[in-house]
Coordinates of C-alpha atoms and ligand atoms in Angstrom, one line a residue:
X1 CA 93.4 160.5 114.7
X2 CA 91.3 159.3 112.1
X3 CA 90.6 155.7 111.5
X4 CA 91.4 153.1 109.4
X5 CA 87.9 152.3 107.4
X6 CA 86.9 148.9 108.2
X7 CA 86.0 146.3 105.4
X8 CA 83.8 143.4 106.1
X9 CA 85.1 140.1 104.1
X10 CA 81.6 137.6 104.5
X11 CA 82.7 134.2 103.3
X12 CA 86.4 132.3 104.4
X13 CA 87.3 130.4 101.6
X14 CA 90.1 130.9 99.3
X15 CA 88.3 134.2 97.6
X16 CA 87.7 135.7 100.8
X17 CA 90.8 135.3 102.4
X18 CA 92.4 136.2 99.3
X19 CA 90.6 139.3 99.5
X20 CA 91.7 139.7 103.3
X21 CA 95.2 139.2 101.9
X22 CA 94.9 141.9 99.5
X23 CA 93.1 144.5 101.8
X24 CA 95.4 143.9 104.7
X25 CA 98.2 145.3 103.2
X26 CA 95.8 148.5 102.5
X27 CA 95.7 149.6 105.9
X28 CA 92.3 148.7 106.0
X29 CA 90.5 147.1 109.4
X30 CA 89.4 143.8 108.2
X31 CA 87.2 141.5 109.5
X32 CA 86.2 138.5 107.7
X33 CA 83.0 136.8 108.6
X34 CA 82.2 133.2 108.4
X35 CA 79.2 130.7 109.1
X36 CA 81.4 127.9 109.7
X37 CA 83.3 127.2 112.9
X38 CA 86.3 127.6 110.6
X39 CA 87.3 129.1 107.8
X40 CA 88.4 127.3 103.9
X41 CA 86.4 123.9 104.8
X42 CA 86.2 123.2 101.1
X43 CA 89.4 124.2 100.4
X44 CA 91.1 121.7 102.9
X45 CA 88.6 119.3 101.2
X46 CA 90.1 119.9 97.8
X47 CA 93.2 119.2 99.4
X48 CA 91.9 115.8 99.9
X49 CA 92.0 115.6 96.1
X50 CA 95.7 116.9 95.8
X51 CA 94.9 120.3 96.2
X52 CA 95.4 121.0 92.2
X53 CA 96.2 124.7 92.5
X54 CA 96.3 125.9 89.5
X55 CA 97.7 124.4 85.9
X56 CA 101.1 125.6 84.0
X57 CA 99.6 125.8 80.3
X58 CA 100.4 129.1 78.6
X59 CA 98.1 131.8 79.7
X60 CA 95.8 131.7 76.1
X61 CA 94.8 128.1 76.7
X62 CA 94.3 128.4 80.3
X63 CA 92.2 131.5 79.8
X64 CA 90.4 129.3 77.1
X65 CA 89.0 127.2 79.7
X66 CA 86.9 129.9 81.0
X67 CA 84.8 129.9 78.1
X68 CA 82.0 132.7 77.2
X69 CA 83.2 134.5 80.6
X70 CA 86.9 134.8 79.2
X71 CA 86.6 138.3 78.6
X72 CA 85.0 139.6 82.1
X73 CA 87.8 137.5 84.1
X74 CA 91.1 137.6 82.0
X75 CA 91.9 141.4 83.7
X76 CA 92.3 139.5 86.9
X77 CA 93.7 136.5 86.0
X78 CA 96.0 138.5 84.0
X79 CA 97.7 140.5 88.0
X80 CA 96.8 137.4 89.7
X81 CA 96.9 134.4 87.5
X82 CA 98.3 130.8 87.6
X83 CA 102.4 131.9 88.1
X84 CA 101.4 134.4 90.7
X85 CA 99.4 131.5 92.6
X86 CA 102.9 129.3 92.5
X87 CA 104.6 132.8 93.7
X88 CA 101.5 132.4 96.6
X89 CA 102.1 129.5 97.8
X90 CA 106.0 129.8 97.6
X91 CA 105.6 133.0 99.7
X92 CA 103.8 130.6 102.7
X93 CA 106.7 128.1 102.7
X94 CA 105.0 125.9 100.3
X95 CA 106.5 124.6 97.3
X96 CA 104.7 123.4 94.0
X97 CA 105.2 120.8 90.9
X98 CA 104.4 120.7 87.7
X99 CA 102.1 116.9 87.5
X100 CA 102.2 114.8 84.6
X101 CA 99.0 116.4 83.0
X102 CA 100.3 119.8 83.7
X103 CA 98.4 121.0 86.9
X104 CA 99.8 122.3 89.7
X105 CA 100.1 120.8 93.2
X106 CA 101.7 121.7 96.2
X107 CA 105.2 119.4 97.0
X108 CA 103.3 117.8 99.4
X109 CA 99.7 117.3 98.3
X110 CA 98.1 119.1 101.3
X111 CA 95.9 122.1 101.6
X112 CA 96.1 122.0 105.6
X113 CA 99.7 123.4 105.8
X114 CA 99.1 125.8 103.0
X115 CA 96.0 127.2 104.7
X116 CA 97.6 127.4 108.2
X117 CA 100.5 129.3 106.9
X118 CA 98.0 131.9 105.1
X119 CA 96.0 132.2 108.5
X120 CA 99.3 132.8 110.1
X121 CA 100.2 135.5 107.5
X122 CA 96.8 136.9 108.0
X123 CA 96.5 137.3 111.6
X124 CA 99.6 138.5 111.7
X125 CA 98.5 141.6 109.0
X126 CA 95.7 142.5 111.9
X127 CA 92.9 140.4 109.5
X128 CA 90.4 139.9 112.6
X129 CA 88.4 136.7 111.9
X130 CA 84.6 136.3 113.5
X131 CA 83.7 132.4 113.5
X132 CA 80.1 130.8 113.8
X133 CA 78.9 134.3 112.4
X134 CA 76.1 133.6 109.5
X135 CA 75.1 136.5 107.7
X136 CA 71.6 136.9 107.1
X137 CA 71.3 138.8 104.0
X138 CA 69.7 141.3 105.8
X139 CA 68.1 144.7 103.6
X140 CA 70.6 147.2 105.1
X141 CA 73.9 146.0 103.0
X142 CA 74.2 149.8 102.0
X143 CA 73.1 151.7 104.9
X144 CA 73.4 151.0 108.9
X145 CA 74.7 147.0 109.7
X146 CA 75.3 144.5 108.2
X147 CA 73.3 141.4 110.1
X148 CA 74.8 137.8 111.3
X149 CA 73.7 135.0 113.8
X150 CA 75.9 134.0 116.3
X151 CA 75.6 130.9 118.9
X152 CA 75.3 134.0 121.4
X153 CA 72.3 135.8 119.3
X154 CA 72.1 138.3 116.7
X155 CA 74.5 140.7 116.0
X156 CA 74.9 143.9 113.7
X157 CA 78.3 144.9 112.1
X158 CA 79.5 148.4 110.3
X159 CA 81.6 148.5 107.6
X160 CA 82.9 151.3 105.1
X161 CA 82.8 148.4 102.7
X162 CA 81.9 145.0 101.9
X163 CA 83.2 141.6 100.2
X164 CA 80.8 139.1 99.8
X165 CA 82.5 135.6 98.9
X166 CA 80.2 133.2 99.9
X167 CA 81.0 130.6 97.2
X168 CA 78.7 129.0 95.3
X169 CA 76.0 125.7 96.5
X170 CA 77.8 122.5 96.4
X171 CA 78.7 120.7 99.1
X172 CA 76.3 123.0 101.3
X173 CA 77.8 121.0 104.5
X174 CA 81.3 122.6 104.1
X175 CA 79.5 126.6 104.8
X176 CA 78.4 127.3 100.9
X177 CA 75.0 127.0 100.6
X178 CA 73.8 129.7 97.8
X179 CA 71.1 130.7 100.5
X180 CA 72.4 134.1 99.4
X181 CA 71.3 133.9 95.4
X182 CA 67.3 135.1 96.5
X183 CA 68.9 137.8 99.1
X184 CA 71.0 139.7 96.5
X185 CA 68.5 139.5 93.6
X186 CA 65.9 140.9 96.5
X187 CA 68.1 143.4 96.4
X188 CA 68.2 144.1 92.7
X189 CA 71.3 142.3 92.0
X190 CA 70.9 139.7 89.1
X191 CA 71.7 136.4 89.1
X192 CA 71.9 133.5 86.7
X193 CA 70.1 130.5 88.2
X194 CA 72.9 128.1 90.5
X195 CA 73.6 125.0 88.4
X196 CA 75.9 121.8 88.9
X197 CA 79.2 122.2 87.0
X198 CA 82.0 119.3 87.3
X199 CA 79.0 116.9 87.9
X200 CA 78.1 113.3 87.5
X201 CA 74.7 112.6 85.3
X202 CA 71.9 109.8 86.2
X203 CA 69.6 108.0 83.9
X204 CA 72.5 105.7 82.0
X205 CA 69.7 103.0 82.0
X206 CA 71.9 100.5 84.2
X207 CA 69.8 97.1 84.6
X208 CA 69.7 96.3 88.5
X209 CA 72.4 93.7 88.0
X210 CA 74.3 96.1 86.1
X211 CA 74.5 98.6 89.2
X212 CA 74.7 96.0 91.8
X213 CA 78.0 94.2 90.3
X214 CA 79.7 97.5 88.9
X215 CA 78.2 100.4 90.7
X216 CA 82.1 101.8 92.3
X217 CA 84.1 100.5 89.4
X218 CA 86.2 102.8 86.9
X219 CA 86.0 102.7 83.2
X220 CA 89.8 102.7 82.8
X221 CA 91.5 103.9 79.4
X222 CA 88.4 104.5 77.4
X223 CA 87.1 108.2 75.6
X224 CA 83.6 109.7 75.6
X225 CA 82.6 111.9 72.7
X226 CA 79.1 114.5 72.4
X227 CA 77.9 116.4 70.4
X228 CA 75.5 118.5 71.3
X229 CA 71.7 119.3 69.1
X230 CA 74.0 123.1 68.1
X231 CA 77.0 121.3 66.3
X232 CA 79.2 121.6 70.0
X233 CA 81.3 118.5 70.9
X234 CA 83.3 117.3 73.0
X235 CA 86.1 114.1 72.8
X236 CA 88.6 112.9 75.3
X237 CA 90.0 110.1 76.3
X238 CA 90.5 109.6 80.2
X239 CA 88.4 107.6 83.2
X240 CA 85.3 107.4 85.0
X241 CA 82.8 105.6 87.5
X242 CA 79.9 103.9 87.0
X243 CA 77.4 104.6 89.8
X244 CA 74.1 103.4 91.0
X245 CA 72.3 105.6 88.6
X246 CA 74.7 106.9 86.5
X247 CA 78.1 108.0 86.1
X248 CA 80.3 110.6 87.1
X249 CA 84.3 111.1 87.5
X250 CA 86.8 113.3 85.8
X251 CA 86.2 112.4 82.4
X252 CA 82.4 113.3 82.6
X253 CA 83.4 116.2 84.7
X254 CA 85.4 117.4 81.7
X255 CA 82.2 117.4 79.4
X256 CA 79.6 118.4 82.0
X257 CA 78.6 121.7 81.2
X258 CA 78.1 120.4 77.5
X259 CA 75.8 117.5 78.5
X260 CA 73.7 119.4 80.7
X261 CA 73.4 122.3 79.1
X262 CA 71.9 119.4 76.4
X263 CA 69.8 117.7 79.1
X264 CA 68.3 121.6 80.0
X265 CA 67.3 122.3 76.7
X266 CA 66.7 118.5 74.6
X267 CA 65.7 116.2 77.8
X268 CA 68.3 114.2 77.3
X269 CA 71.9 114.0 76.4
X270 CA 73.2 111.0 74.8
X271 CA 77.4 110.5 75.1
X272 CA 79.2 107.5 73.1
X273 CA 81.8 105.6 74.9
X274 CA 84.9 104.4 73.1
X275 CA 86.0 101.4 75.3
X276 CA 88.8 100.5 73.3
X277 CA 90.0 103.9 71.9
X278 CA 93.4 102.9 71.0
X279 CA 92.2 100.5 68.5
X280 CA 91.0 101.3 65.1
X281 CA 87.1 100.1 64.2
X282 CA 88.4 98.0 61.6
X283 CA 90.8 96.5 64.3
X284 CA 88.2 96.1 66.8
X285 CA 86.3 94.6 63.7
X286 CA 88.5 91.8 62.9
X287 CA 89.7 90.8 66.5
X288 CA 85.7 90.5 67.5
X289 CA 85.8 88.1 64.2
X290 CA 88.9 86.3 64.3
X291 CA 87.4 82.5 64.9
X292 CA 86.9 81.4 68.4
X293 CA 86.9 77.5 68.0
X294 CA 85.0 76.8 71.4
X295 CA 85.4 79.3 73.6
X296 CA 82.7 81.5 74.6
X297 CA 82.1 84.6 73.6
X298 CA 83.1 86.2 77.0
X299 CA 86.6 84.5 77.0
X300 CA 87.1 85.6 73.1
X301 CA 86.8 89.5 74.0
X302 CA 89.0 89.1 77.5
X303 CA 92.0 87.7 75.6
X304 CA 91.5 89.2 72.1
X305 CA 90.7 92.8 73.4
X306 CA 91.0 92.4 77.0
X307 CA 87.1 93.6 77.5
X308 CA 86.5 92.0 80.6
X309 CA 84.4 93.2 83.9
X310 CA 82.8 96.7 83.6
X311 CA 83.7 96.6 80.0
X312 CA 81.4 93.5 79.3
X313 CA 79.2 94.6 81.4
X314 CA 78.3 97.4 79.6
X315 CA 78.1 96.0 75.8
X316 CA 75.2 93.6 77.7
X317 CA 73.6 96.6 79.0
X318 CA 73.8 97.6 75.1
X319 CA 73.2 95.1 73.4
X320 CA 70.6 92.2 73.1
X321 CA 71.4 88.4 73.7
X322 CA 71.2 88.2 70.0
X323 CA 72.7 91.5 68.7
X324 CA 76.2 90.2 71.4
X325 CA 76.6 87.6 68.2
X326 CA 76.4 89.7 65.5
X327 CA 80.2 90.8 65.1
X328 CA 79.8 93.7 63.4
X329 CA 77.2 95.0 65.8
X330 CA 79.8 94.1 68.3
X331 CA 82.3 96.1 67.0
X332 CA 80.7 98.9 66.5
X333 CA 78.8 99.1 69.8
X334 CA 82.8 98.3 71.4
X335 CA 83.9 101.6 70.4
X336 CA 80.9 103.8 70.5
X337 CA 78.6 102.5 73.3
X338 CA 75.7 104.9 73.6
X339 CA 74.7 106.1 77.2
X340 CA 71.6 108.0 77.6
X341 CA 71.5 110.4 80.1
X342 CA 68.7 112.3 81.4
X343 CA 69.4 114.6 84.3
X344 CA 72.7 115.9 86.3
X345 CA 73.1 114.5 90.0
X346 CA 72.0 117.5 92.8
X347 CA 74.1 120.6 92.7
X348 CA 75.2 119.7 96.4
X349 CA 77.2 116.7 94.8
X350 CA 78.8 119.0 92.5
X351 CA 82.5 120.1 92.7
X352 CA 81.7 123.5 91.5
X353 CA 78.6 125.5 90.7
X354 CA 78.0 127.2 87.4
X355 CA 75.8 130.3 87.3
X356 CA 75.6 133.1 90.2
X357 CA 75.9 137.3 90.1
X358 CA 76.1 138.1 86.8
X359 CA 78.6 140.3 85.5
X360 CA 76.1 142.8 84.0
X361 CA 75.1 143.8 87.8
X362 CA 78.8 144.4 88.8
X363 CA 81.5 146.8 87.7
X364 CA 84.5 146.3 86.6
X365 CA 85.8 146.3 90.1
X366 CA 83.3 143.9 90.8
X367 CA 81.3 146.3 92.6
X368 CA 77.9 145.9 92.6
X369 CA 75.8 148.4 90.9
X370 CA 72.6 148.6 92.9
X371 CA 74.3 148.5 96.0
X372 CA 77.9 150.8 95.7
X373 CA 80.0 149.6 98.4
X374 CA 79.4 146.2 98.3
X375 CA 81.6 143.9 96.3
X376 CA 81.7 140.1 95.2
X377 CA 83.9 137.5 94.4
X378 CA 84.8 133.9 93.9
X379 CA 82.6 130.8 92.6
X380 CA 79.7 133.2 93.7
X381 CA 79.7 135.1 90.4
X382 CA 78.4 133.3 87.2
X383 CA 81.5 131.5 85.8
X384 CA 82.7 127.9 85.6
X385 CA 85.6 126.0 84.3
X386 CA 86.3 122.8 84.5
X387 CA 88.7 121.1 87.1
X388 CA 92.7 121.2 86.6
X389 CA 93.0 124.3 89.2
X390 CA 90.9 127.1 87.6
X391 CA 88.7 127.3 90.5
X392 CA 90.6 128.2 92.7
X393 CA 92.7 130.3 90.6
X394 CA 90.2 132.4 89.5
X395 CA 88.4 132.2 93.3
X396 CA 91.4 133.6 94.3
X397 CA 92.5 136.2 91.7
X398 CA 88.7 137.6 91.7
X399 CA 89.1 138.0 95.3
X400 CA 92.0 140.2 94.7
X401 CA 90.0 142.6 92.5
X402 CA 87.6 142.8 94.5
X403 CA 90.0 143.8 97.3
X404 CA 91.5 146.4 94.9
X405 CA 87.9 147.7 94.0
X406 CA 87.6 148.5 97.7
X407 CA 90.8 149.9 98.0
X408 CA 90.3 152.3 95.6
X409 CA 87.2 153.0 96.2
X410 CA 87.9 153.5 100.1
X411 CA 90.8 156.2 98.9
X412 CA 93.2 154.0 100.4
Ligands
LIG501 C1 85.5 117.8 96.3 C2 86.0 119.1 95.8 C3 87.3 119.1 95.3 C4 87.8 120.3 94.7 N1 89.1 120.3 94.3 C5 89.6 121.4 93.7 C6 90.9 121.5 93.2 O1 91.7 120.5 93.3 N2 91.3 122.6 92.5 C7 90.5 123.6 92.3 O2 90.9 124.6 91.6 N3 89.2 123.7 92.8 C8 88.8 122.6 93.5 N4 87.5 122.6 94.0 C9 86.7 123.8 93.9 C10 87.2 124.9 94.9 O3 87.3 124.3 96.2 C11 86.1 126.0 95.0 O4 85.9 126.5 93.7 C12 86.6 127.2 95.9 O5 86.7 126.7 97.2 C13 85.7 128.4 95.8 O6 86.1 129.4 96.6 P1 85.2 130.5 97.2 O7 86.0 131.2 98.2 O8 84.5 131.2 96.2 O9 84.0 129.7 98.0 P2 84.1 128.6 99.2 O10 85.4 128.0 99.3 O11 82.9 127.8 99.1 O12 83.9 129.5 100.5 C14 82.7 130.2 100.8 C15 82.7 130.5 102.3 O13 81.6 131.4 102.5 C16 81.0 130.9 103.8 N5 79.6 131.4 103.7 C17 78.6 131.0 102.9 N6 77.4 131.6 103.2 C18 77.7 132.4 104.3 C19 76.9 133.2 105.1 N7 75.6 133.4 104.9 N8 77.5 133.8 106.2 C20 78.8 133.6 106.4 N9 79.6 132.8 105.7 C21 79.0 132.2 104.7 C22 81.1 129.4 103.8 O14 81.1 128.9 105.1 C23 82.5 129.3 103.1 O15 83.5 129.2 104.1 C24 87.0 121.4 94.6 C25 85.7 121.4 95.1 C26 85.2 120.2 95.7 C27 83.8 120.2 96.2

């Protein structure tokens, strides 16, 4: 009797296991690998979030938010895209809805079941799963083992083929560490350098009393708006966080690959913020000079405009003691309030990464070219997308081709 080849699935989170998924049904022996003690740590995290899943816009817009890497990843959205994830999910036991802004959650918010009815499945497809086992990006990915530490020592590992989904370097704590960016290119596999997507950005000049009152505290119902020094910009309304240093949150999230792709190349990126963007400027305008009789200035914005707090707080950081009187200064610095910043916060506080194996060094089937055999997948390869469930999507559905580029290339 011959064998069942054996694939080799490095990396537990939602690409890997969806790669497991994929090649279990193959007939393939596979064994996925992780450095954790468990597998889909960030995944349970995201979960902490509302596990947004993936998003119900029509395929062309949600395809649109994968920018200049639409084209390389559309084939595999398009067998395993947002209405097969629902299909997923479904298939575990767990239902999803549609949210107000069109993302998709599970019915009950939680990643935990969902992951422990995917484990379930797996195990019970004969996926074999190998905790506390780190591989060490060891030179013989194409030839004899495949290297990983263990708490018992070294061990060495054959497989017929490989999936690496390591993920990409954020939140290095949860297993993903990007320690496997200088092994690959080592191994004449390019990659694009590892940068923070979906981050928050220091260097918006808070004073010290600025930071110490409102460092926590959300800009509610305002809109940023950039453009960038090539004509590219970006306008939403929404909310974010003032921090220590900076800011970050979903609305800077949404414009974060703009701003520091502006910061990498001018210095500096420098955003306006709209804190009253349901209001006209000529609104703004005559409410800011509508006479005050004796109240102060302070008390004339809170119940004329209803700047109050973080809001104020802010147009002092702007403006001058003296420019605060000038009403048309006042007005105008309301509803565009420029923040200056200067560099993104560390890619481990990022939600995703941006950069990674470039599609150039992979086929189609997302083999790699310098090494046949071994395959990638998930936030690992140079993509990003901004939050609303891409990430996972595509984690997922690039997991699955790479699972199908094994398949076929196993003759299975
Ligand atoms: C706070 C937060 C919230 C998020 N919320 C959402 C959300 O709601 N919706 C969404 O779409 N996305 C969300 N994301 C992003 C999403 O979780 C990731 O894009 C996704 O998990 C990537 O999947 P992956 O399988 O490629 O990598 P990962 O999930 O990072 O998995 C990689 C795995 O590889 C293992 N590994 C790494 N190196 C080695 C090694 N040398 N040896 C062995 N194993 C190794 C790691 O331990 C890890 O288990 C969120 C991210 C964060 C940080």
């Amino acid at each position: 009797m011959t064998l069942s080849p054996t694939v080799a699935v490095i990396g537990g989170g939602p690409a890997g296991l969806m790669a497991a998924e994929v090649l279990g049904a193959s007939g393939a022996q596979v064994h996925v690998y992780d450095a954790m003690p468990s597998v889909g740590r960030k995944f349970l995290l995201a979960g902490r979030g509302g596990l947004n899943l993936t998003h119900s816009e029509p395929f062309d817009v949600f395809m649109s938010r994968f920018g200049e890497r639409r084209a390389q990843l559309e084939p595999m959205l398009a067998k395993f895209g947002p209405q097969q994830v629902r299909e997923w999910a479904t298939g575990l036991g767990i239902e999803t809805f549609v949210g107000t802004s069109g993302r998709v959650f599970p019915t009950d918010m939680k990643a935990a079941p969902l992951l422990r009815a995917w484990l379930h499945r797996l195990r019970s497809a004969g996926v074999q799963f190998h905790m506390r086992h780190r591989w060490l990006g060891d030179a013989s990915l194409d030839s004899a083992a495949l290297r990983f530490a263990t708490p018992t020592g070294e061990t060495s590992v054959k497989a017929d083929a490989v999936v690496l989904a390591l993920g990409g370097a954020s939140w290095a704590r949860l297993g993903s560490d990007g320690a496997w960016a200088p092994w690959l290119q080592g191994r004449g596999i390019d990659v694009a350098p590892l940068l923070p997507a979906n981050c928050g950005f220091d260097g918006a000049g808070w004073s010290a009393h600025f930071s110490s009152r409102f460092a926590g505290q959300p800009f509610k119902s305002v809109a940023i708006s950039f453009t960038d020094s090539q004509g590219r910009s970006f306008a939403r309304k929404g909310e974010f966080v003032a921090t220590a240093t900076g800011i970050e949150g979903s609305l800077i999230y949404a414009a974060s690959a703009l701003l520091r792709d502006e910061i990498a190349s001018q210095g500096s990126a420098t955003l306006l913020l709209d804190l009253l963007p349901d209001r006209s400027a000529e609104q703004v305008l005559a409410a800011v000079k509508h006479p005050r009789g004796a109240r102060s200035l302070s008390s004339h914005l809170k119940s004329r405009l209803g700047i109050e707090g973080i809001k104020a707080g802010v147009l002092h950081e702007a403006l001058s003691k003296e420019a605060m009187q000038d009403p048309v200064q006042l007005a105008a610095t309301i509803k565009a309030v420029p923040l200056k910043l200067v560099a993104t916060r560390p890619l481990d506080e990022a939600i995703s990464t941006a950069g990674g194996v470039r599609f150039d060094a992979l086929d189609p089937a997302l083999m790699a070219t310098a090494l046949p055999g071994v395959f990638a997948a998930g936030e690992m390869l140079d993509w990003e997308a901004p939050t609303g469930g891409y990430l996972l999507t595509a984690s997922m559905a690039s997991g699955a081709a790479a699972a199908r580029g094994a398949i076929r290339r196993l003759g299975l």
